[in-house]
């Protein structure tokens, strides 16, 4: 995509490794009290609230596997790469505080392209108040690789793990499901159309929500804040990155419980329903297996039901059962079918 | 290299992403009290000593840029990838406590190859008592990429930064310099010989130390322990990854000071001297610019001179001057020449 750009371009090699890091991070500001030393030493130094625990999570994004630069603008990619990690921190019910960002990039990328990528990273850091405290920039023999590690802090008694759901708990999900996956299908279709007719202008107006969910997802920091406000402490929590059914099964396996999930309770945006009809796809399958929603899936005690019941951001979609009852979807026709983890899986995608 | 292996091989796709992580990490044990939750949740949970600060550092290693699998056994690669990161933690005078490990790998790697890689990672983790608390495993469209983030802890008053060297301080380096770079040259030469004559048997006996420094470097945890024992708190510290001159210049630039480095004080192993003669290389250039030594370079107060003077693991190689005096090497002929940062640089290597 850069080959066609008309703007002047700067070769990465003119800056060198150290120059490049300095150049890309010079506008980054520190927002967290816990950041003592950020970028520029062997390691960052952090001083956390002594009463809290530290959480750490990491994700690796590979060009051609996790993203396609032909329709993913670099600024959006930088933003999304941060969201993917923050989503994991929020899934622990923690406050995200710092990130490190490492990239491997081939020389076909001009410095201006990396500036775009870092502009997205910075936008995410500023919006979510996390400090970029380190990283590594190196060359790649082929595509772009982005590795982000996120740190956060949480009071020990408030950390929400995956393995602590109990029989009788209610299963709740934030927002709606399947839109990001459909956004990807829309973008893939436009890419094919563009290949056949490079003069065609994509009309994405019908799909704005879907495309935005794919290109600019938001990690649900607001949901952890909402839960605190509602005085609901989830008994377990996970973020929905690989698809709802895959995440439900994770919680059940790790917690040694089963569950019943109700098809008619799955939250779907009208654009998801309409586009599923247009693409001749089953919306339940998309909601269960779509992936990249970055919503939060959690379990709560039955006593907390009234606190979440009428909330427009939360949907009660099922309940936790004994392990021996297995993990099932109860369909609209009241049939009980086993849940299958057929999530979006970067490793299996390549088969 | 795997194509010729006679052993039975398991395709990564038979395990899937989650199966692969479980498979590769199932033997990993927790050694640190601060690790509350390790691998298996959205994020790890850590509970650090409340009186200490946390350090975090990250490195990205790319096949074809940082390593060549034709002479780097995967187990060694895993070990070295951990060392590269721990070295940064020790350079902060911190105790390394946890690491996260992310890898992107193409399907040409059988599971057995990844097991080798993780065996090296585990060996490093066990030896250095760090816990592997998370990571990500994904496919790559081309080569192997390894991203490691390391965490550690240090009492606030004992953290050693790069920007705190003072005029009059002595410049000290641990161990010896240049061997890892020469080890790489030896291995590169053997690779060329092997290409011409695949039946040739490499005779590396003369170069055992050099090859070991390249293939199995050790991070200098022992040096931070030694300094504590000697009751020497460095005024600044950095690890030698890109070459001594590059690191000296980093300390000087960040601390706004200059320095004089003495050529006749540079610590060289006899194998380095002999092999430089054989390869017709200048040993001082190799010591200054070789890179990958993973020794610790630090500054101490003059008052501490007697504490380090006779120590076989430490060499006083120069002293810190006013910034206006610049950064210089004083040669054996007593000539003063400006230091140049011509370190091993993954970004510039590709030019």
XYZ file of C-alpha atoms in Angstrom:
702
model
C 0.000 0.000 0.000
C 2.932 2.379 0.566
C 4.322 1.918 -2.892
C 1.565 4.124 -4.292
C 1.872 6.903 -1.765
C 2.759 10.257 -3.144
C 4.233 11.756 0.028
C 7.949 11.990 0.629
C 9.344 9.041 2.491
C 12.194 8.575 4.913
C 14.108 5.324 4.981
C 14.305 3.689 8.415
C 18.023 3.181 7.992
C 18.615 6.943 8.047
C 17.616 6.956 11.722
C 19.150 3.706 12.958
C 17.664 1.669 15.764
C 18.163 4.098 18.633
C 17.232 7.109 16.540
C 14.068 5.341 15.461
C 12.880 4.578 18.990
C 13.626 8.135 20.114
C 11.918 9.531 17.049
C 8.783 7.441 17.427
C 8.348 7.908 21.163
C 9.468 11.491 21.750
C 5.925 12.819 22.083
C 4.843 10.142 24.543
C 3.965 11.544 27.944
C 3.778 9.828 31.320
C 0.271 9.698 32.837
C 0.668 7.123 35.605
C 2.057 7.908 39.051
C 3.484 4.386 39.140
C 5.841 5.070 36.208
C 9.197 6.084 37.726
C 11.398 5.580 34.651
C 9.866 4.999 31.215
C 11.577 4.511 27.870
C 15.333 4.913 27.600
C 17.013 2.637 30.140
C 17.695 -1.099 30.189
C 14.282 -1.518 31.775
C 11.452 0.687 32.963
C 11.031 1.223 36.723
C 7.525 1.063 38.154
C 6.327 1.752 41.676
C 2.907 0.269 42.239
C 0.410 0.951 44.935
C 1.659 -1.301 47.672
C -1.757 -2.676 48.490
C -2.378 -3.913 44.972
C -1.265 -6.794 42.842
C 0.308 -6.437 39.420
C -1.130 -8.101 36.315
C 0.836 -8.690 33.128
C -0.290 -9.923 29.715
C 1.211 -10.042 26.249
C 0.086 -10.458 22.625
C 1.897 -10.898 19.357
C 0.323 -9.648 16.105
C 1.727 -10.845 12.786
C 1.057 -9.322 9.358
C -0.790 -11.752 7.119
C -2.068 -13.694 10.140
C -3.730 -11.137 12.423
C -4.025 -8.173 10.088
C -3.982 -7.269 6.419
C -2.450 -3.895 5.635
C -4.443 -3.615 2.419
C -7.483 -2.548 4.416
C -6.124 -1.945 7.918
C -4.746 1.605 8.191
C -1.563 1.616 10.286
C -2.925 4.101 12.784
C -5.887 1.835 13.435
C -3.573 -1.136 13.676
C -1.515 0.592 16.383
C -4.677 1.453 18.285
C -6.101 -2.053 17.973
C -2.836 -3.719 19.022
C -3.042 -1.796 22.305
C -6.754 -2.610 22.746
C -6.129 -6.345 22.371
C -3.795 -6.189 25.373
C -5.774 -3.766 27.528
C -8.802 -5.991 27.036
C -6.895 -8.765 28.830
C -6.019 -6.425 31.697
C -9.650 -5.311 32.110
C -10.699 -8.971 32.029
C -8.732 -9.310 35.291
C -10.798 -6.398 36.665
C -7.525 -4.457 36.849
C -6.598 -0.888 35.950
C -4.233 -0.842 32.948
C -1.158 1.255 33.760
C 1.761 0.615 31.389
C 2.594 -1.058 28.078
C 5.778 -1.999 26.257
C 5.705 -2.050 22.464
C 8.112 -4.027 20.280
C 7.976 -4.039 16.507
C 9.852 -5.893 13.800
C 9.538 -4.193 10.449
C 11.007 -4.652 6.990
C 12.789 -1.854 5.205
C 9.890 -1.508 2.759
C 8.200 0.559 5.494
C 9.191 4.201 5.447
C 9.543 6.018 8.781
C 6.273 7.835 8.003
C 4.436 4.501 8.092
C 5.847 3.747 11.536
C 4.858 7.232 12.659
C 1.282 6.372 11.691
C 1.476 3.125 13.635
C 2.837 4.922 16.693
C 0.243 7.676 16.364
C -2.386 4.978 16.846
C -0.490 3.517 19.794
C -0.220 6.973 21.341
C -3.912 7.708 20.777
C -4.777 4.504 22.611
C -2.300 5.244 25.403
C -3.693 8.747 25.925
C -7.343 7.662 25.807
C -6.828 4.771 28.213
C -4.222 6.573 30.366
C -1.518 3.942 30.014
C 2.181 4.805 29.761
C 4.410 3.398 27.037
C 7.457 2.483 29.145
C 9.640 0.471 26.816
C 10.028 -1.576 23.717
C 12.283 -2.751 21.001
C 12.426 -1.869 17.327
C 14.176 -4.190 14.933
C 14.179 -5.176 11.302
C 12.150 -8.042 9.927
C 12.982 -10.248 6.991
C 9.392 -10.105 5.834
C 6.281 -8.537 7.294
C 5.376 -6.392 10.262
C 5.252 -7.990 13.734
C 3.911 -6.136 16.770
C 4.433 -7.446 20.293
C 2.774 -5.601 23.168
C 2.947 -6.382 26.875
C 0.495 -4.623 29.203
C 0.735 -4.149 32.963
C -1.996 -3.212 35.365
C -2.873 -3.256 39.038
C -5.780 -4.558 41.038
C -6.654 -5.063 44.688
C -6.029 -8.733 45.467
C -9.644 -9.401 46.468
C -10.985 -7.820 43.259
C -8.937 -9.723 40.660
C -11.267 -11.796 38.465
C -9.829 -15.053 37.234
C -11.195 -17.601 34.769
C -11.236 -20.544 37.123
C -13.579 -19.284 39.826
C -17.107 -19.597 38.364
C -19.583 -21.483 40.560
C -22.666 -23.576 39.897
C -25.745 -21.366 39.872
C -23.863 -18.218 38.768
C -25.319 -16.198 35.900
C -23.349 -15.775 32.676
C -23.231 -12.128 31.503
C -21.678 -10.481 28.462
C -21.136 -6.792 27.725
C -22.128 -5.041 24.481
C -23.010 -7.144 21.449
C -21.389 -9.959 19.510
C -20.292 -10.885 16.004
C -19.921 -7.384 14.522
C -16.108 -7.393 14.267
C -16.120 -10.687 12.379
C -18.745 -9.413 9.943
C -16.752 -6.212 9.532
C -13.839 -8.361 8.410
C -16.070 -10.182 5.888
C -17.263 -6.848 4.475
C -13.673 -5.590 4.123
C -12.561 -8.857 2.523
C -15.391 -8.604 0.000
C -14.459 -5.028 -0.884
C -10.861 -6.117 -1.353
C -11.985 -8.729 -3.895
C -14.191 -6.188 -5.683
C -11.280 -3.759 -5.800
C -9.063 -6.433 -7.356
C -11.548 -6.972 -10.173
C -12.311 -3.287 -10.664
C -9.758 -0.900 -9.116
C -11.995 2.080 -9.956
C -14.891 0.866 -7.836
C -15.692 3.002 -4.814
C -16.604 0.957 -1.766
C -19.984 1.807 -0.249
C -19.586 0.870 3.385
C -22.362 3.075 4.808
C -24.619 0.140 5.614
C -21.759 -1.472 7.522
C -20.235 1.423 9.486
C -20.708 -0.226 12.870
C -19.295 -3.548 11.674
C -16.253 -1.972 10.046
C -15.586 0.181 13.096
C -15.775 -2.835 15.384
C -13.172 -4.549 13.180
C -10.849 -1.590 12.594
C -11.200 0.354 15.835
C -12.318 -1.864 18.696
C -12.419 -0.412 22.199
C -11.349 -2.379 25.278
C -14.180 -2.312 27.838
C -12.589 -0.227 30.582
C -16.050 1.328 30.975
C -17.543 -2.048 31.898
C -15.140 -2.664 34.791
C -15.992 0.859 35.988
C -19.708 0.147 35.559
C -19.450 -3.070 37.556
C -17.691 -1.236 40.379
C -20.442 1.393 40.321
C -23.154 -1.288 40.383
C -21.240 -2.979 43.230
C -21.045 -6.214 41.285
C -17.851 -8.233 41.666
C -17.840 -10.951 38.974
C -17.058 -14.436 40.246
C -14.996 -15.000 37.065
C -14.199 -12.989 33.931
C -12.548 -13.368 30.499
C -12.425 -11.169 27.420
C -14.087 -12.273 24.195
C -11.251 -12.392 21.677
C -11.625 -15.816 20.059
C -15.425 -16.028 19.980
C -18.051 -16.367 22.708
C -18.352 -20.158 22.693
C -14.603 -20.585 22.973
C -14.492 -18.204 25.972
C -17.483 -19.810 27.704
C -15.769 -23.167 27.366
C -12.548 -21.699 28.798
C -14.363 -20.507 31.924
C -16.206 -23.819 32.306
C -13.119 -25.989 31.820
C -10.943 -23.917 34.146
C -13.689 -23.685 36.795
C -14.755 -27.336 36.488
C -18.374 -26.373 35.804
C -20.894 -26.683 32.971
C -23.315 -24.127 31.543
C -26.490 -23.479 29.607
C -26.331 -20.620 27.136
C -29.589 -19.297 25.606
C -29.678 -18.540 21.884
C -32.465 -15.971 22.262
C -30.426 -14.014 24.823
C -27.366 -13.404 22.609
C -27.000 -9.636 22.095
C -26.896 -8.742 18.377
C -26.719 -5.320 16.746
C -29.329 -4.725 13.980
C -26.466 -4.351 11.456
C -25.285 -7.831 12.432
C -28.749 -9.282 11.843
C -29.210 -7.500 8.496
C -25.737 -8.307 7.218
C -26.054 -11.964 8.236
C -29.191 -12.120 6.077
C -27.412 -10.413 3.189
C -24.371 -12.719 3.437
C -26.579 -15.764 4.074
C -24.892 -16.452 7.416
C -26.459 -17.744 10.636
C -26.285 -14.895 13.164
C -26.061 -17.282 16.133
C -23.006 -18.979 14.643
C -21.429 -15.565 14.029
C -22.177 -14.435 17.585
C -20.762 -17.658 19.036
C -17.677 -18.024 16.862
C -17.020 -14.593 15.350
C -14.166 -13.423 17.544
C -12.406 -10.081 18.007
C -15.405 -8.627 19.865
C -13.250 -7.615 22.861
C -16.329 -7.636 25.068
C -16.151 -8.939 28.627
C -17.758 -12.259 29.518
C -18.253 -12.863 33.223
C -20.202 -14.753 35.833
C -22.058 -13.179 38.757
C -23.855 -14.512 41.808
C -27.625 -14.875 41.357
C -28.049 -12.322 44.153
C -26.592 -9.688 41.835
C -29.159 -10.310 39.078
C -31.278 -7.225 39.844
C -28.202 -4.986 39.684
C -27.445 -5.920 36.072
C -30.918 -6.874 34.809
C -32.052 -3.685 33.093
C -28.612 -2.364 32.181
C -28.390 -1.648 28.426
C -24.660 -2.529 28.365
C -25.076 -5.975 29.922
C -26.908 -9.127 28.815
C -27.554 -12.164 30.971
C -27.069 -14.988 28.457
C -27.082 -18.144 30.559
C -26.134 -19.802 33.799
C -23.491 -22.087 35.252
C -24.348 -25.726 35.947
C -22.584 -28.761 37.385
C -19.597 -29.927 35.338
C -21.335 -33.237 34.631
C -24.117 -31.424 32.773
C -21.671 -30.218 30.113
C -21.660 -26.956 28.136
C -24.777 -26.426 26.021
C -26.638 -23.947 23.876
C -30.411 -23.906 24.351
C -31.798 -22.954 20.949
C -34.895 -20.859 20.198
C -36.650 -24.146 19.394
C -35.705 -25.258 22.940
C -33.268 -27.889 21.702
C -30.118 -28.498 23.727
C -26.969 -28.726 21.604
C -23.346 -29.015 22.782
C -21.270 -25.843 22.539
C -18.277 -26.178 20.212
C -15.197 -23.983 20.472
C -14.822 -22.966 16.868
C -13.286 -19.619 17.674
C -11.172 -17.550 15.425
C -7.794 -19.132 15.916
C -4.673 -17.698 14.348
C -2.920 -21.038 14.514
C -5.694 -22.984 12.839
C -6.527 -20.300 10.309
C -3.458 -21.253 8.333
C -4.484 -24.851 7.744
C 17.601 -27.885 9.313
C 14.463 -29.776 10.305
C 13.820 -31.094 6.850
C 16.640 -33.616 7.254
C 15.618 -34.880 10.646
C 14.803 -38.506 10.822
C 12.680 -38.413 13.976
C 8.903 -38.494 13.841
C 7.357 -35.057 13.733
C 4.094 -33.654 14.971
C 2.396 -30.876 13.041
C 1.575 -27.820 15.138
C -1.938 -27.779 13.729
C -2.742 -31.086 15.444
C -2.548 -29.303 18.794
C -4.127 -25.951 17.950
C -3.161 -22.709 19.676
C -4.406 -23.489 23.175
C -3.225 -27.070 23.054
C 0.204 -25.868 21.958
C 0.652 -23.443 24.853
C -0.521 -26.053 27.354
C 1.729 -28.644 25.792
C 4.825 -26.467 25.800
C 4.418 -25.047 29.293
C 2.978 -27.970 31.269
C 6.294 -28.774 32.972
C 6.982 -25.179 33.997
C 7.025 -24.723 37.748
C 6.589 -21.593 39.845
C 9.668 -20.552 41.834
C 8.835 -16.969 42.855
C 6.687 -16.087 45.847
C 5.476 -13.040 43.910
C 3.787 -15.180 41.234
C 0.122 -15.540 42.300
C -1.325 -16.696 38.962
C 0.933 -17.760 36.092
C 0.031 -19.036 32.645
C -3.605 -19.735 31.811
C -5.663 -16.624 32.484
C -6.117 -13.356 30.581
C -3.114 -12.045 32.462
C -0.733 -13.232 35.153
C -1.172 -11.876 38.691
C 1.942 -10.860 40.593
C 2.312 -9.674 44.170
C 5.603 -7.906 44.686
C 7.415 -7.076 47.869
C 5.725 -3.844 48.834
C 8.977 -2.063 49.609
C 10.391 -2.633 46.149
C 9.948 -1.199 42.702
C 9.139 -3.247 39.631
C 11.299 -3.226 36.513
C 10.106 -4.341 33.088
C 12.016 -4.843 29.852
C 11.315 -6.484 26.518
C 13.214 -7.780 23.481
C 12.182 -9.082 20.096
C 14.356 -11.648 18.283
C 13.779 -12.278 14.587
C 15.083 -15.217 12.544
C 17.491 -14.065 9.862
C 18.204 -10.862 11.786
C 19.185 -11.898 15.309
C 19.801 -15.584 14.810
C 20.496 -18.161 12.131
C 18.972 -21.572 12.775
C 21.582 -23.263 10.600
C 24.073 -23.076 13.479
C 21.954 -21.989 16.450
C 20.344 -25.044 18.081
C 16.796 -24.222 19.175
C 17.439 -25.123 22.791
C 20.322 -22.656 22.896
C 18.176 -20.062 21.160
C 15.502 -20.383 23.843
C 18.113 -20.066 26.571
C 19.763 -17.059 24.929
C 16.457 -15.273 24.304
C 15.841 -15.365 28.065
C 19.408 -14.238 28.850
C 19.092 -11.181 26.590
C 16.164 -9.999 28.717
C 17.484 -10.984 32.148
C 20.661 -9.099 31.315
C 18.571 -5.916 31.089
C 16.962 -6.638 34.469
C 20.348 -7.198 36.140
C 21.596 -3.975 34.524
C 18.995 -2.218 36.711
C 20.550 -4.008 39.735
C 17.198 -5.787 40.111
C 16.296 -9.385 40.864
C 14.629 -11.005 37.822
C 11.352 -12.634 38.852
C 9.054 -13.373 35.883
C 9.068 -13.544 32.086
C 6.409 -13.776 29.405
C 7.317 -15.549 26.164
C 5.543 -14.990 22.834
C 6.493 -16.795 19.661
C 5.354 -16.578 16.062
C 6.282 -19.661 14.110
C 5.627 -20.992 10.625
C 4.086 -24.394 10.081
C 7.414 -25.719 8.793
C 8.356 -26.122 12.484
C 7.181 -29.400 13.980
C 6.030 -29.409 17.595
C 9.269 -31.199 18.512
C 11.244 -28.138 17.392
C 9.183 -25.888 19.652
C 9.688 -28.338 22.499
C 13.447 -27.872 22.034
C 13.021 -24.092 22.087
C 10.931 -24.259 25.255
C 13.377 -26.698 26.865
C 15.992 -23.959 26.539
C 13.586 -21.372 27.933
C 12.790 -23.664 30.854
C 16.476 -24.381 31.527
C 17.107 -20.636 31.725
C 14.049 -20.080 33.924
C 15.078 -22.818 36.351
C 18.733 -21.722 36.530
C 17.872 -18.059 37.066
C 14.776 -18.731 39.189
C 12.353 -16.750 37.037
C 8.758 -17.839 36.443
C 7.264 -18.045 32.954
C 3.897 -16.406 33.642
C 2.380 -15.893 30.225
C 2.782 -15.616 26.526
C 1.235 -15.989 23.151
C 1.843 -18.553 20.431
C 0.787 -17.772 16.901
C 1.638 -18.633 13.347
C 4.064 -16.676 11.225
C 4.016 -16.211 7.478
C 7.760 -16.680 7.362
C 10.392 -17.187 10.038
C 10.507 -17.588 13.786
C 9.966 -14.522 15.989
C 10.518 -14.613 19.768
C 9.326 -11.798 22.009
C 10.202 -11.941 25.700
C 9.280 -9.490 28.440
C 11.056 -9.762 31.790
C 9.984 -8.390 35.162
C 12.066 -7.895 38.241
C 12.140 -6.056 41.532
C 14.602 -3.778 43.243
C 14.684 -1.536 46.296
C 14.120 2.015 45.051
C 17.466 3.277 46.360
C 19.366 0.433 44.692
C 18.056 0.725 41.121
C 20.909 1.609 38.764
C 19.971 3.796 35.836
C 21.971 4.921 32.816
C 21.671 8.624 33.417
C 23.307 8.948 36.825
C 27.059 8.700 36.175
C 29.104 11.558 37.667
C 32.387 13.228 36.771
C 35.262 11.446 38.465
C 33.483 8.071 38.640
C 35.398 5.008 37.496
C 34.161 2.967 34.537
C 34.095 -0.779 35.262
C 33.142 -3.781 33.139
C 32.569 -7.388 34.175
C 34.113 -10.421 32.473
C 35.734 -10.001 29.080
C 34.749 -8.546 25.722
C 34.476 -9.499 22.069
C 34.248 -13.282 22.417
C 30.586 -13.603 21.377
C 31.191 -11.641 18.181
C 34.198 -13.781 17.288
C 32.162 -16.899 18.047
C 29.683 -15.715 15.422
C 32.503 -15.215 12.899
C 33.767 -18.745 13.559
C 30.282 -20.210 13.096
C 29.716 -18.190 9.911
C 32.986 -19.481 8.512
C 32.069 -23.083 9.303
C 28.728 -22.552 7.595
C 30.502 -21.444 4.403
C 32.871 -24.419 4.588
C 29.911 -26.743 5.059
C 28.212 -25.267 1.975
C 31.254 -26.054 -0.160
C 31.873 -29.470 1.396
C 28.910 -30.928 3.306
C 31.088 -33.817 4.515
C 33.554 -31.599 6.355
C 33.556 -31.953 10.110
C 33.944 -28.632 11.893
C 36.870 -28.500 14.328
C 35.814 -25.910 16.863
C 38.072 -27.007 19.723
C 40.288 -23.922 19.471
C 37.190 -21.748 19.718
C 35.131 -23.420 22.453
C 34.960 -20.304 24.626
C 34.042 -18.050 21.697
C 31.320 -20.384 20.427
C 29.903 -20.840 23.917
C 29.769 -17.066 24.437
C 27.810 -16.782 21.179
C 25.503 -19.782 21.606
C 25.047 -19.906 25.373
C 25.654 -16.526 26.976
C 24.918 -16.104 30.670
C 23.322 -12.964 32.105
C 25.513 -11.634 34.928
C 23.266 -12.233 37.930
C 26.451 -13.207 39.760
C 27.905 -9.733 39.230
C 24.987 -7.929 40.882
C 25.342 -10.397 43.778
C 29.103 -9.770 43.885
C 28.600 -5.996 43.963
C 26.158 -6.359 46.857
C 28.693 -8.520 48.667
C 31.488 -5.995 48.032
C 29.101 -3.261 49.218
C 29.516 -1.370 45.960
C 26.436 0.416 44.622
C 27.148 1.479 41.024
C 26.304 5.113 40.255
C 25.028 3.948 36.824
C 24.813 0.640 34.965
C 23.980 -0.769 31.509
C 24.404 -4.178 29.926
C 26.774 -4.673 27.006
C 24.550 -5.932 24.204
C 25.448 -3.693 21.259
C 29.180 -3.344 21.916
C 31.162 -1.587 24.629
C 31.681 1.747 22.868
C 27.979 2.034 22.104
C 27.095 1.386 25.771
C 29.731 3.787 27.103
C 28.322 6.476 24.826
C 24.781 5.693 26.062
C 25.821 6.263 29.681
C 27.719 9.435 28.814
C 24.933 10.931 26.667
C 22.190 10.124 29.188
C 24.282 11.336 32.148
C 25.609 14.436 30.352
C 29.212 13.476 31.010
C 32.295 12.521 28.996
C 34.818 9.722 29.537
C 38.290 8.398 28.885
C 38.524 4.700 28.137
C 41.951 2.994 28.176
C 42.776 0.556 25.404
C 45.271 -1.359 27.559
C 42.621 -1.955 30.226
C 40.107 -3.720 27.977
C 39.658 -7.295 29.276
C 40.300 -9.869 26.540
C 40.271 -13.649 26.762
C 43.373 -15.367 25.260
C 41.094 -17.068 22.670
C 39.946 -13.613 21.578
C 43.530 -12.440 21.118
C 44.589 -15.591 19.241
C 41.514 -15.684 17.014
C 41.813 -11.994 16.180
C 45.328 -12.720 14.961
C 44.130 -15.689 12.932
C 41.245 -13.719 11.384
C 43.429 -10.632 10.941
C 41.113 -8.514 13.088
C 42.010 -5.738 15.529
C 41.154 -7.017 19.016
C 40.436 -3.525 20.337
C 37.871 -2.926 17.591
C 36.280 -6.291 18.382
C 36.167 -5.522 22.111
C 34.668 -2.071 21.480
C 32.142 -2.982 18.787
C 31.624 -6.735 19.015
C 28.326 -6.869 20.823
C 26.348 -9.662 22.469
C 28.796 -9.874 25.384
C 25.978 -9.445 27.939
C 28.510 -8.200 30.465
C 27.638 -5.359 32.834
C 29.189 -1.930 32.345
C 28.912 0.402 35.307
C 30.351 3.416 37.028
C 31.448 3.559 40.676
C 32.628 6.280 43.019
C 36.418 6.598 43.284
C 36.083 5.728 46.972
C 34.996 2.234 45.950
C 38.126 1.586 43.885
C 39.835 -0.614 46.470
C 36.741 -2.810 46.745
C 36.845 -3.790 43.068
C 40.568 -3.374 42.301
C 41.845 -6.919 42.598
C 38.626 -8.697 41.711
C 39.181 -11.148 38.826
C 35.611 -10.610 37.544
C 35.876 -6.826 37.266
C 38.085 -4.497 35.221
C 38.412 -0.762 35.739
C 38.642 0.457 32.134
C 38.383 4.236 32.385
C 36.859 7.192 34.160
C 34.109 9.738 33.711
C 34.980 13.313 32.725
C 33.139 16.561 32.117
C 30.718 16.431 29.185
C 32.751 19.076 27.359
C 35.761 16.754 27.246
C 33.889 14.272 25.035
C 34.116 10.477 24.930
C 37.550 9.159 24.053
C 39.697 6.078 23.825
C 43.274 6.466 25.062
C 45.307 4.069 22.931
C 48.359 2.055 23.969
C 50.438 4.645 22.082
C 48.835 7.265 24.357
C 46.848 8.826 21.506
C 43.368 10.170 22.269
C 40.759 9.194 19.671
C 37.001 9.813 19.765
C 34.843 6.787 20.620
C 32.442 5.812 17.852
C 29.268 3.845 18.459
C 29.607 1.208 15.821
C 27.774 -1.436 17.773
C 26.074 -4.441 16.402
C 22.771 -3.034 15.320
C 19.983 -5.206 13.987
C 18.441 -2.290 12.159
C 21.616 -1.261 10.379
C 22.734 -4.793 9.672
C 20.211 -5.005 6.881
C 21.511 -2.033 4.951
